[in-house]
Short mmCIF file of C-alpha atoms and ligand atoms in Angstrom, two decimals:
data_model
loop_
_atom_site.label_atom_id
_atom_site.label_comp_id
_atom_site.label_asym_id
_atom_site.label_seq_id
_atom_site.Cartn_x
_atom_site.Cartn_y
_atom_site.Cartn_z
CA UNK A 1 0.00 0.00 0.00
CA UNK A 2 2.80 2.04 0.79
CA UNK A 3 3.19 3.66 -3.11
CA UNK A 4 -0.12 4.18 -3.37
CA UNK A 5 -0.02 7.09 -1.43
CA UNK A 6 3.12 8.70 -3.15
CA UNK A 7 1.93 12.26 -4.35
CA UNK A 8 -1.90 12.21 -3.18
CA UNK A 9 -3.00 15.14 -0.60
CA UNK A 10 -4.79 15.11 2.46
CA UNK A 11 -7.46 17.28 2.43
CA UNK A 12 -9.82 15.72 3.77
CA UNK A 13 -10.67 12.38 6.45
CA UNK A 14 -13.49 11.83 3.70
CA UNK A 15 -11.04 10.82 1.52
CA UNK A 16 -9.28 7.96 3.22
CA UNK A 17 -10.61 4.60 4.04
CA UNK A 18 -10.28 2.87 6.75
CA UNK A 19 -7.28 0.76 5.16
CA UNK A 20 -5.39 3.45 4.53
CA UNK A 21 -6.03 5.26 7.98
CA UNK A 22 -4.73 1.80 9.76
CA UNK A 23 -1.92 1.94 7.16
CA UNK A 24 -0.72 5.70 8.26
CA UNK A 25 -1.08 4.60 11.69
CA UNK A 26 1.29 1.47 11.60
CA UNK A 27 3.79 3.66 9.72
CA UNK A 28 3.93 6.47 12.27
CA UNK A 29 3.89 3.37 14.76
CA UNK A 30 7.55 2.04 13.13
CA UNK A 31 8.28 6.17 13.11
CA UNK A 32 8.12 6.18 16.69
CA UNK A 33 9.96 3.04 17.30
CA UNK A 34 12.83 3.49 14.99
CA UNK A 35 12.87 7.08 14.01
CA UNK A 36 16.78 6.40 13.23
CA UNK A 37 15.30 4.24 10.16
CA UNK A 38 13.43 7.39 8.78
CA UNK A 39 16.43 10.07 9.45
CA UNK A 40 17.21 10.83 5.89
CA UNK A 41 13.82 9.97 4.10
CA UNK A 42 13.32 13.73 3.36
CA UNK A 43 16.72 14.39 2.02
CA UNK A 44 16.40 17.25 -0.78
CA UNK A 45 12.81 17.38 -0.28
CA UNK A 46 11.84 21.05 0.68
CA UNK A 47 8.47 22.02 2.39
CA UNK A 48 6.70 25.28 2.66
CA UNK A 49 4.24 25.48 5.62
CA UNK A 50 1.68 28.45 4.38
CA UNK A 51 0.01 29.15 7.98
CA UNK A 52 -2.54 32.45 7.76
CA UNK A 53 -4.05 31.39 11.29
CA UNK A 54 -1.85 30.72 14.83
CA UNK A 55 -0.13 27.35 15.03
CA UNK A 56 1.96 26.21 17.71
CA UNK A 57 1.80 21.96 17.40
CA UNK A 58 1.33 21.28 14.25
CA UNK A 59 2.95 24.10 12.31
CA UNK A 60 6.02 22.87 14.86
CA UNK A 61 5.76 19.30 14.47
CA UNK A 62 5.35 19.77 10.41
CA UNK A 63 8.72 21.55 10.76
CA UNK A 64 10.66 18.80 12.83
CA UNK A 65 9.21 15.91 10.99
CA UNK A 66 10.68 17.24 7.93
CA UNK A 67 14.00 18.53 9.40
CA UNK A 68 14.12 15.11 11.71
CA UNK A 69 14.14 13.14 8.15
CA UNK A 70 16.86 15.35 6.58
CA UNK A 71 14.36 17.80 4.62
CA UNK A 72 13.98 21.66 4.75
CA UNK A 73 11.28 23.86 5.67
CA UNK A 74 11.03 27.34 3.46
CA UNK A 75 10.60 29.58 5.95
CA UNK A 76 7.17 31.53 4.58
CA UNK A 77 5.91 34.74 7.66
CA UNK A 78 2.10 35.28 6.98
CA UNK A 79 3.05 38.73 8.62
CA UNK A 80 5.52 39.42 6.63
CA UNK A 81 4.33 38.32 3.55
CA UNK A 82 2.16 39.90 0.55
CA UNK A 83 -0.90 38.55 1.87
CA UNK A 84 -0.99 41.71 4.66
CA UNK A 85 -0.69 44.20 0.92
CA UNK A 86 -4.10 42.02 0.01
CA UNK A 87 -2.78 39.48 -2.43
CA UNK A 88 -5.41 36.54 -2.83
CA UNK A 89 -4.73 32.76 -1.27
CA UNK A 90 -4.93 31.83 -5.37
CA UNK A 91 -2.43 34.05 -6.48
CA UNK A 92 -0.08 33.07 -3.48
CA UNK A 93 -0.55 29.48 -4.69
CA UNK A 94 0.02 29.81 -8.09
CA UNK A 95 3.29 31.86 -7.91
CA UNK A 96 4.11 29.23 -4.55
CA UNK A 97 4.44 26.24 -7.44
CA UNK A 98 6.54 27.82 -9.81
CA UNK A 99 9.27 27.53 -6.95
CA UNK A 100 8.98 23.50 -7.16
CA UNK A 101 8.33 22.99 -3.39
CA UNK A 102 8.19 18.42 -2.90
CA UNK A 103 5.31 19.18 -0.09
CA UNK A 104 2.65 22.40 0.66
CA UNK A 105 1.47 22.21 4.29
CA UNK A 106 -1.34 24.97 4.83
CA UNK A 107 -3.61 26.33 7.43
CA UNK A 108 -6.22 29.04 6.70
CA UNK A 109 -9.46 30.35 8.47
CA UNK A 110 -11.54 29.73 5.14
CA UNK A 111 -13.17 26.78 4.74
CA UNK A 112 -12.37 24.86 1.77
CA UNK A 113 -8.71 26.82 1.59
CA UNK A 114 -6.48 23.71 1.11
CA UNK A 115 -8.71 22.24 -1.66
CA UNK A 116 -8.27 25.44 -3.45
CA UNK A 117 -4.40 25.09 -3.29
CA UNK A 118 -4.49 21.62 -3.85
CA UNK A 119 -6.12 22.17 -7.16
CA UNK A 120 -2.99 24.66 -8.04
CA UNK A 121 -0.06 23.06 -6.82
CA UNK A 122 1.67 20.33 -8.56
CA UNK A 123 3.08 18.67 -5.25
CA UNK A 124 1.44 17.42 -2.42
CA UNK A 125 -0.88 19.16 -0.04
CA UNK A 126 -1.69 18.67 3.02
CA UNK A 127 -4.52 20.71 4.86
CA UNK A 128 -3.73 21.92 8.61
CA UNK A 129 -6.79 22.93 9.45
CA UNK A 130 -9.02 24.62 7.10
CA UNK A 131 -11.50 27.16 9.12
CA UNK A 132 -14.25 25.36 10.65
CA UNK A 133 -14.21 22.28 7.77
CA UNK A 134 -11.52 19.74 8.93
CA UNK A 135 -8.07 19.40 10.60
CA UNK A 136 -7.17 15.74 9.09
CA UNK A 137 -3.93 15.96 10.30
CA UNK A 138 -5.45 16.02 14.10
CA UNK A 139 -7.43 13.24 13.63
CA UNK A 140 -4.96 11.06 12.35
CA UNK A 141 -3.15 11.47 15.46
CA UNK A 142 -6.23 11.56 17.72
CA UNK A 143 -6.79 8.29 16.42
CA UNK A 144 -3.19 7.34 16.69
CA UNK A 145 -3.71 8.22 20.79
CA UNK A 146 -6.83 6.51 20.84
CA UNK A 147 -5.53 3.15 19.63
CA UNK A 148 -2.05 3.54 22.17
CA UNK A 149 -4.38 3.96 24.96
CA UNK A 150 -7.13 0.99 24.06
CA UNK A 151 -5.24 -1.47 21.10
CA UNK A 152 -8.03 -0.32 18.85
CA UNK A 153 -10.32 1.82 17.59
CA UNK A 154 -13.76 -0.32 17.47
CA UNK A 155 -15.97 0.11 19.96
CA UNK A 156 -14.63 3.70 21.51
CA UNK A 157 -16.61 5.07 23.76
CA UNK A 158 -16.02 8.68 23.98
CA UNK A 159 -17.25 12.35 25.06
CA UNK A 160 -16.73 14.62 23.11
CA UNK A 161 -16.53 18.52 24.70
CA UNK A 162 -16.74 22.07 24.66
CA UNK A 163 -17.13 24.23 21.41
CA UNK A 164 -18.73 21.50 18.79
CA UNK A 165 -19.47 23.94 16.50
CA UNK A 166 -16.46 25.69 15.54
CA UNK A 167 -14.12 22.74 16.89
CA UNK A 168 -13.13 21.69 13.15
CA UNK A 169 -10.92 18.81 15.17
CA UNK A 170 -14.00 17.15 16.59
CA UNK A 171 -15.93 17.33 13.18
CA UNK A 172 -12.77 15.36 11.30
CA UNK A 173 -12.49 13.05 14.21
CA UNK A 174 -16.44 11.97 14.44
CA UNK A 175 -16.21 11.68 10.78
CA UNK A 176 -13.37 9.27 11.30
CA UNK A 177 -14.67 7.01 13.89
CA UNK A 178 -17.89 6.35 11.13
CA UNK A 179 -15.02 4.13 9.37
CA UNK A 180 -14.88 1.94 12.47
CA UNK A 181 -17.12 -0.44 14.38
CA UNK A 182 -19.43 0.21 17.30
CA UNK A 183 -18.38 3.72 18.04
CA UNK A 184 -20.51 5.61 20.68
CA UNK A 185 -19.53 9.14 20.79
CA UNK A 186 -21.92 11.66 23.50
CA UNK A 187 -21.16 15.21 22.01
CA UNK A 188 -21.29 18.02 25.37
CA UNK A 189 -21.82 21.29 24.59
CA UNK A 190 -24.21 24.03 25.37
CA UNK A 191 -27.07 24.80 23.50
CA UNK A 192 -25.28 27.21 21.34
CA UNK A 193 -22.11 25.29 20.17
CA UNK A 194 -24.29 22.21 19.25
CA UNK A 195 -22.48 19.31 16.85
CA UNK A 196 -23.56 21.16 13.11
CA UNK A 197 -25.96 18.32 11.77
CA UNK A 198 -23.80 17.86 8.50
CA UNK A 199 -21.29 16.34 10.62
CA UNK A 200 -24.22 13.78 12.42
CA UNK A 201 -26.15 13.17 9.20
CA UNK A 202 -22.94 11.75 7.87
CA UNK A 203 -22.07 9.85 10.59
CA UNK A 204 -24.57 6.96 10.51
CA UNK A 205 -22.48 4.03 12.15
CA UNK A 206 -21.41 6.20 14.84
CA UNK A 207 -24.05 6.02 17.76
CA UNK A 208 -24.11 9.51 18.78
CA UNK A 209 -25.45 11.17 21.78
CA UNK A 210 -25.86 14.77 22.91
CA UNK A 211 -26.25 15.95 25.91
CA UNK A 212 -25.71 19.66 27.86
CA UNK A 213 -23.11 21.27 29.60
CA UNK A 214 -24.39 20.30 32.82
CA UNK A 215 -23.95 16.33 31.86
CA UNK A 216 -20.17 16.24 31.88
CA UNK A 217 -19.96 14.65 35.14
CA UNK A 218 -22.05 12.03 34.65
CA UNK A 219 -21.04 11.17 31.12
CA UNK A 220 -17.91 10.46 32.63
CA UNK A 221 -18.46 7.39 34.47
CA UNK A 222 -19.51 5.79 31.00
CA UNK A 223 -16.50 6.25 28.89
CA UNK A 224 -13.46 5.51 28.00
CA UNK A 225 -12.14 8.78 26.60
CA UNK A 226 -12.70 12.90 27.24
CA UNK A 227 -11.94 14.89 24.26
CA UNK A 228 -11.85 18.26 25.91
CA UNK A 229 -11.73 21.19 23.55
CA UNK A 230 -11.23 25.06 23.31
CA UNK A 231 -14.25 27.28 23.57
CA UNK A 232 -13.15 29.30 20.03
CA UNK A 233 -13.85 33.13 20.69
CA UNK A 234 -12.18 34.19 17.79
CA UNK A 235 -14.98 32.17 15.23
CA UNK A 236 -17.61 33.70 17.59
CA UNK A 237 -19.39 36.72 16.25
CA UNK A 238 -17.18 40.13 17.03
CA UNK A 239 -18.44 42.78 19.73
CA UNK A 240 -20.06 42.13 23.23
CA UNK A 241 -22.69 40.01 22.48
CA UNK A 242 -20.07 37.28 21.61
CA UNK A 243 -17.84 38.42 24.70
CA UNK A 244 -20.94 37.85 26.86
CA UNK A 245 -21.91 34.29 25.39
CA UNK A 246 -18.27 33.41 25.30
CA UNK A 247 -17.87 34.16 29.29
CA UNK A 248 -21.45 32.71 29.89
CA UNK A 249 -20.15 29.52 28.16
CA UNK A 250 -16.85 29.42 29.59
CA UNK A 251 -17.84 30.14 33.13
CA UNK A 252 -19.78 27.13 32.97
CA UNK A 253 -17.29 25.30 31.20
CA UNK A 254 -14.27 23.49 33.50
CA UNK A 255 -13.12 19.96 34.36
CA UNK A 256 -11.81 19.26 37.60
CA UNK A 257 -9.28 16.88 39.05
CA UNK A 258 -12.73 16.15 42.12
CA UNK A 259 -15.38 15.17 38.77
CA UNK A 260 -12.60 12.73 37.16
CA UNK A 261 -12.27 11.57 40.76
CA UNK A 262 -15.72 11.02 41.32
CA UNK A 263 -16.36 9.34 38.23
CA UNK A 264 -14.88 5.94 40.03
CA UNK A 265 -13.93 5.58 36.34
CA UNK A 266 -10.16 3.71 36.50
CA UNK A 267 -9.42 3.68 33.13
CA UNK A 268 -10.64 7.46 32.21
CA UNK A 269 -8.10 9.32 30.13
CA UNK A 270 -8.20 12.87 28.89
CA UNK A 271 -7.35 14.18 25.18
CA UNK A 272 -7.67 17.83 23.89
CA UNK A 273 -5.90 18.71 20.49
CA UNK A 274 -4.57 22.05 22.47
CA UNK A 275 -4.32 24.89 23.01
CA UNK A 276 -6.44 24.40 26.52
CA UNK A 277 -7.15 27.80 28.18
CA UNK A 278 -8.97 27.96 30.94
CA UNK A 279 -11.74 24.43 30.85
CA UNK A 280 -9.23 21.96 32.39
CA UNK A 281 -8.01 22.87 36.27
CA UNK A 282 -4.44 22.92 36.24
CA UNK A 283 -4.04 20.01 38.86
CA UNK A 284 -5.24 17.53 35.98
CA UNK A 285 -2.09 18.16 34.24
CA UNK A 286 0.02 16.11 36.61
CA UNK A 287 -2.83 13.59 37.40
CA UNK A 288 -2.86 10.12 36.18
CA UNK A 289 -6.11 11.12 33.73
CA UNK A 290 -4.15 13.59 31.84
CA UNK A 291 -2.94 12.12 27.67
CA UNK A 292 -2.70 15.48 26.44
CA UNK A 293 0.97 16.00 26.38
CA UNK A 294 1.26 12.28 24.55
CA UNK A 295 -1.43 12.84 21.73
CA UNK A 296 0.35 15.80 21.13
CA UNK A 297 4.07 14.52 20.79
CA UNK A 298 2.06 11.86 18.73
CA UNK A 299 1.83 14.53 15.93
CA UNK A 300 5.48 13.98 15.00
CA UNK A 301 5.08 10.79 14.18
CA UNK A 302 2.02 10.84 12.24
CA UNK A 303 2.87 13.71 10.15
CA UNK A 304 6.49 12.07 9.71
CA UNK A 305 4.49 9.27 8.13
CA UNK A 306 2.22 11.42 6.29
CA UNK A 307 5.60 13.70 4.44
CA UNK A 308 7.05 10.12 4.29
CA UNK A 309 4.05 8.24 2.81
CA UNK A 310 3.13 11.49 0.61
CA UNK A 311 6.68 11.92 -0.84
CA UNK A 312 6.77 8.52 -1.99
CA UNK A 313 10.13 7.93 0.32
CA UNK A 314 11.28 4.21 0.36
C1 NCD B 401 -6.78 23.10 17.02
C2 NCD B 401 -7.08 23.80 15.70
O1 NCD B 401 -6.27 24.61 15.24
O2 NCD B 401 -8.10 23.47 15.14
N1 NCD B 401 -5.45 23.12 17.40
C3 NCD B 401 -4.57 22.20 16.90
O3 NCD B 401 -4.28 22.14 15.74
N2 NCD B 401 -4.06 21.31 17.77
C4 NCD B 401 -7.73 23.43 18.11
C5 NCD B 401 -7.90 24.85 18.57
O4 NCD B 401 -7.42 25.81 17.99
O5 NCD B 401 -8.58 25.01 19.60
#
């Protein structure tokens, strides 16, 4: 299987089976075991990372996969670049692949974004997030976590929490799970950052719950898995009606070390893709519930696999 993904993008989870998602996975699996085996996979092979919205993880890890593997990363500032004079996301693109780059990586706020430089570029490329749409990358990796911390996918049982609406992580990851068996996923969100229905009508071997706010804590005790995530002010609308639905929400909003306690649930582990700001208590961190850190390291090796699976590299 390993040629047949030489050259394709990832755009979208929609566009992988579950074959090739279990593929990825047992590649970044050998990544992590032997990354001295992958060390100069990327030699010559130059990446530009176009990233129009904030990135700490996977802008980073991008970077270090390819520089880990003996590639290079063109080194493109949004700030600092046309874009701020008002150039368009098309024209950037098709003046990006007269330079020859091997692999695009790109992030924007639009939805749809990476398709549109996908359809320009003659190399691979690989979407980072595109507004509220999808964040492949992430799920890869979530699922990646999932299987370290369970041996397999089937038959997760999982809450999903916080901003549903926005989250673009949670709507790649639920679309993800429909590939596997016996997945029960109870979305937790208030009222106004509900799970969009495109993302449940598409999901139909997923058995999918949802439930309020005020259900966290006793969701908890029937799960194997918390995806926490970020309450996203900045996709909120602007001016103080969002600030004062945004602190409404987030007041409410906030898992303690005492609920995962209380659950009696052993074998409960926490997730969030990150950045967490203020709805996990700090003491959770050091606690043995906390996976965060991991699923994030994770992202090297999945998006190691991805450049090396993408690039063709043997
Ligand atoms: C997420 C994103 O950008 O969608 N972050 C990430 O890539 N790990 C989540 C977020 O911004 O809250």
């Amino acid at each position: 299987m390993e040629t047949e993904f030489k050259g394709k993008n990832i755009i979208s989870i929609n566009d992988l089976t579950r074959e090739e998602v279990d593929f990825i996975l047992d590649v970044a699996n050998k990544i992590e075991k032997n990354p001295k085996d992958y060390k100069n996979k990327m030699a010559g092979k130059i990446m530009i990372p176009l990233f129009f919205e904030p990135s700490t993880r996977t802008k980073t890890s991008f970077q270090m996969a390819m520089r880990q593997m003996g590639g290079s990363v063109e080194d493109f500032d949004v700030e600092l670049s046309s874009m701020k004079k008002g150039e368009t996301l098309r024209d950037t693109a098709m003046m990006m692949k007269g330079y020859s780059p091997d692999i695009m990586v790109i992030r924007h706020k639009r939805d749809g974004s990476a398709k549109l430089v996908a359809d320009i570029m003659s190399c691979p490329v690989i979407n980072a997030g595109d507004g509220q749409n999808q964040h492949p990358t992430q799920t890869l990796l979530d699922l990646y976590t999932i299987k370290e911390l369970r041996g397999k996918i089937d038959g997760v049982r999982i809450v999903v929490a916080g901003d549903l609406k926005y989250g673009r992580t949670v709507h790649s990851l639920l679309t993800a799970l429909n590939l596997y068996k016996n997945c029960h996923v109870i979305c937790v969100s208030p009222k106004e950052l509900r799970m969009p229905l495109k993302f449940i009508n598409k999901t139909n071997k997923v058995r999918i719950e949802e439930r309020g706010l005020n259900d966290l804590k006793r969701s908890l005790g029937e799960i194997d898995i918390l995806y926490m995530t970020r309450i996203q002010r900045e996709r909120f609308p602007k001016g103080p009606e969002g600030d004062s639905l945004y602190n409404k929400i987030s007041e409410k909003y906030n898992l303690t070390l005492d609920m995962l306690n209380n659950s009696q649930n052993l074998y409960i582990k926490v997730m969030h893709p990150l950045p967490k700001v203020k709805e996990i208590e700090s003491q959770v961190d050091s606690s043995k519930y906390n996976f965060y850190w991991k699923q994030a390291e994770n992202g090297l090796y999945v998006r190691k696999a991805l450049l090396y699976l993408t690039l063709g590299a043997t």
